Coordinates of C-alpha atoms in Angstrom, one line a residue:
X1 CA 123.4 108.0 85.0
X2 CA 124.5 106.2 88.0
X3 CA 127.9 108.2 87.8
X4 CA 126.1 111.2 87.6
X5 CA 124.0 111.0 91.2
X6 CA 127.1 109.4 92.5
X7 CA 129.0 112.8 91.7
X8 CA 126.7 114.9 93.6
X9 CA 127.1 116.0 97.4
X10 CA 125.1 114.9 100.4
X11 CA 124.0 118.7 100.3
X12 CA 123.1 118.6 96.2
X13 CA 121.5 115.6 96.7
X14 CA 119.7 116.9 100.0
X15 CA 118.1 119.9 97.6
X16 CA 116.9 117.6 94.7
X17 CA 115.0 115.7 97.1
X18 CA 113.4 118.5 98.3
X19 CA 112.5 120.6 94.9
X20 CA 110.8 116.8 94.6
X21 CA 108.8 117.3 97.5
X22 CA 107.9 120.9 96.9
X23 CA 106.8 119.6 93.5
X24 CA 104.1 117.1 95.1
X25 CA 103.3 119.1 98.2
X26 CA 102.5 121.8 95.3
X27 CA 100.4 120.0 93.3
X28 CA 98.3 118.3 96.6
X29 CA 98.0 121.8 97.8
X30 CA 96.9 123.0 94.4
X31 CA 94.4 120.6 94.7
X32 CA 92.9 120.9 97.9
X33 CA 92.6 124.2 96.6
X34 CA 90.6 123.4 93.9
X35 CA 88.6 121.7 96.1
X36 CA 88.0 124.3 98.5
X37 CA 87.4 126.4 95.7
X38 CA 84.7 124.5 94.0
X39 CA 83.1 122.8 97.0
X40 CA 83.9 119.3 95.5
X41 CA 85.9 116.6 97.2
X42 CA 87.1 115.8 93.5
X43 CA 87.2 118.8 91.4
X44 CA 88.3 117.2 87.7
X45 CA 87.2 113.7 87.1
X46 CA 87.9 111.3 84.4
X47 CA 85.0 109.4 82.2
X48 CA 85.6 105.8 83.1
X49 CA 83.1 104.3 80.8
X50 CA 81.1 104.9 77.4
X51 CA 77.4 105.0 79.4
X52 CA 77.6 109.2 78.5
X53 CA 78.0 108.9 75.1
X54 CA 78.0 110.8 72.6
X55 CA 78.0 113.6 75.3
X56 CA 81.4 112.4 77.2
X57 CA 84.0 109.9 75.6
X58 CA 85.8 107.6 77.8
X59 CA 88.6 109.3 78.9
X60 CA 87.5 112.6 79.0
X61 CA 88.9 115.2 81.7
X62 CA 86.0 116.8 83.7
X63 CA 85.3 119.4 85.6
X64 CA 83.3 120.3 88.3
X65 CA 81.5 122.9 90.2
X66 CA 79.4 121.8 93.7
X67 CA 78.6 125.5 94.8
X68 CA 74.8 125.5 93.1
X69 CA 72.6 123.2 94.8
X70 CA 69.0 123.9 92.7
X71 CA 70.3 121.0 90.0
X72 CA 67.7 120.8 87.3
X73 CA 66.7 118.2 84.9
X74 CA 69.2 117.6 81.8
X75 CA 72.1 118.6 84.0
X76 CA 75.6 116.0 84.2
X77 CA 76.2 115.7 87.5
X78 CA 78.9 113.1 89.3
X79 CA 77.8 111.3 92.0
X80 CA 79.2 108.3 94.5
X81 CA 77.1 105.5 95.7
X82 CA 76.9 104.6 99.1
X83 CA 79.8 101.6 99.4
X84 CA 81.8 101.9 96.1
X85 CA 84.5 104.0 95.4
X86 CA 84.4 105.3 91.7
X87 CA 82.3 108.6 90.7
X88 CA 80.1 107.8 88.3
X89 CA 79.1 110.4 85.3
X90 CA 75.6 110.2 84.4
X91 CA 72.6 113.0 83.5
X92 CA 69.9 114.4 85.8
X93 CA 65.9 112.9 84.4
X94 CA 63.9 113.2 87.0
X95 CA 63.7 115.9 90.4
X96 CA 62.0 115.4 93.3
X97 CA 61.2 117.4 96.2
X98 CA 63.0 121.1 96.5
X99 CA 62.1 124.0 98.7
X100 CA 62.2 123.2 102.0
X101 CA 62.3 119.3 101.0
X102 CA 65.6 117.7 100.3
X103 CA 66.2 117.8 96.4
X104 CA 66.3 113.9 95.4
X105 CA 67.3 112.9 91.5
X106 CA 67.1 110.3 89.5
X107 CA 70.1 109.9 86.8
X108 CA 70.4 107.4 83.5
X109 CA 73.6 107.4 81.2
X110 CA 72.8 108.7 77.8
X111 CA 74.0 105.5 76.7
X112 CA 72.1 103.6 78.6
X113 CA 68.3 102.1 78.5
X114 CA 67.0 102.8 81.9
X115 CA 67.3 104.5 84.9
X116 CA 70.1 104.0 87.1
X117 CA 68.5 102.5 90.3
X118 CA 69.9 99.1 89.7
X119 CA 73.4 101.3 91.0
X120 CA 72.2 102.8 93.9
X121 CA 72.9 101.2 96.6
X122 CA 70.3 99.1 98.1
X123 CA 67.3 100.2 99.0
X124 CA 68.2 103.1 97.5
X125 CA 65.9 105.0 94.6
X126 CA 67.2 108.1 93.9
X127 CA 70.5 110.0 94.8
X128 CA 70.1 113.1 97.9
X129 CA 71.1 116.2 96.2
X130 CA 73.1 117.6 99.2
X131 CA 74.9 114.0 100.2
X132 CA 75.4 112.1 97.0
X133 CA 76.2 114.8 94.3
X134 CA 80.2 115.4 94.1
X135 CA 79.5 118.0 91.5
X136 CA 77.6 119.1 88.6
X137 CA 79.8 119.6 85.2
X138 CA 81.2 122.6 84.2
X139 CA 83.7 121.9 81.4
X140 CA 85.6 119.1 79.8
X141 CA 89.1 118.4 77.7
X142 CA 88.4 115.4 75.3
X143 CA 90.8 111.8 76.0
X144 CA 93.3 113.7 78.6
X145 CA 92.4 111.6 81.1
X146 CA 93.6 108.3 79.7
X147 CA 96.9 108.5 81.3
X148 CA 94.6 108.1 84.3
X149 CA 92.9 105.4 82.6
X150 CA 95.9 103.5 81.5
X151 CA 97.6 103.8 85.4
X152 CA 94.4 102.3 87.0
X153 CA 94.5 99.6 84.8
X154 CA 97.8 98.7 85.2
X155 CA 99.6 99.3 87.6
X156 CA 103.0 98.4 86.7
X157 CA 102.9 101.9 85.1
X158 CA 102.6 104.0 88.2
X159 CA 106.0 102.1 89.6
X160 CA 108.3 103.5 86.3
X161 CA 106.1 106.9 86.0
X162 CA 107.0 107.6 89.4
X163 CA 110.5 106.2 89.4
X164 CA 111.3 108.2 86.3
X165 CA 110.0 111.2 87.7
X166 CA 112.1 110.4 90.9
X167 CA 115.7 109.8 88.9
X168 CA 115.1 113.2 86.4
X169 CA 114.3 115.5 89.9
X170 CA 117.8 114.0 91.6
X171 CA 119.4 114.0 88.1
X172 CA 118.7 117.7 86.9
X173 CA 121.7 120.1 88.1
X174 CA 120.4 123.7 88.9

């Protein structure tokens, strides 16, 4: 293996380097696009935790869509909280306000026995429609997102993932 990226030219090696670059600058522009696309600053989201169950699994692959912003009762939406950093997956049971009012909800995991209040952030009792929401979902591929899953929780994994893809990109001959 060694022998084989020690045969190639500066100019060889130059160009494998960049097809690797093209490759990530494709997919973050893919992205972005998505993101454009769907109003969403994260598009596809990944089910972190059994609260949605039986609706959502943990590791499901979600998707989606911010452009609507009349969200109705019964309706998945994925929201932040004010000072934490992971979305959270949980269905719409109560609406107030509308109209000329700013839409505020009230969400509960399927799973789960109440309200979720207790994760808002403080002082907090319900989620702002147009601030909070990342998105409402649209569709979903069962357990694809435990790669993601498995990378988060350790870490170690991300290192080789990335180091393998790195050696196979300056390794291929075109």
């Amino acid at each position: 293996m060694l022998s084989t990226l020690s045969s190639l030219s500066p100019r060889q090696t130059l160009a494998q380097i960049l097809n690797f670059a093209l490759v990530l600058s494709t997919a973050f522009m893919l992205w972005k696009g998505l993101s454009v696309a769907t109003d969403s600053p994260s598009p596809i989201v990944v089910v972190l935790s059994g609260s949605m169950e039986p609706a959502f699994q943990r590791g499901d692959l979600l998707f989606l869509w911010n452009r609507g912003m009349d969200t109705q009762i019964g309706e998945i939406v994925v929201y932040n909280v004010k000072g934490k950093d992971i979305p959270i997956v949980h269905r719409v049971v109560r609406r107030f306000g509308g109209g000329n009012e700013p839409l505020k909800l009230l969400t509960k995991g399927d799973n789960n026995v109440a309200a979720d209040t207790e994760l808002y952030a403080r002082g907090q009792d319900y989620l702002t429609r147009s601030t909070d929401i990342i998105g409402s979902v649209v569709g979903y591929v069962p357990f694809v997102g435990y790669v993601t899953i498995l990378l988060s929780e350790h870490p170690w994994m991300k290192t080789v993932l990335l180091g393998m893809m790195g050696i196979m990109v300056v390794l291929q001959r075109e």
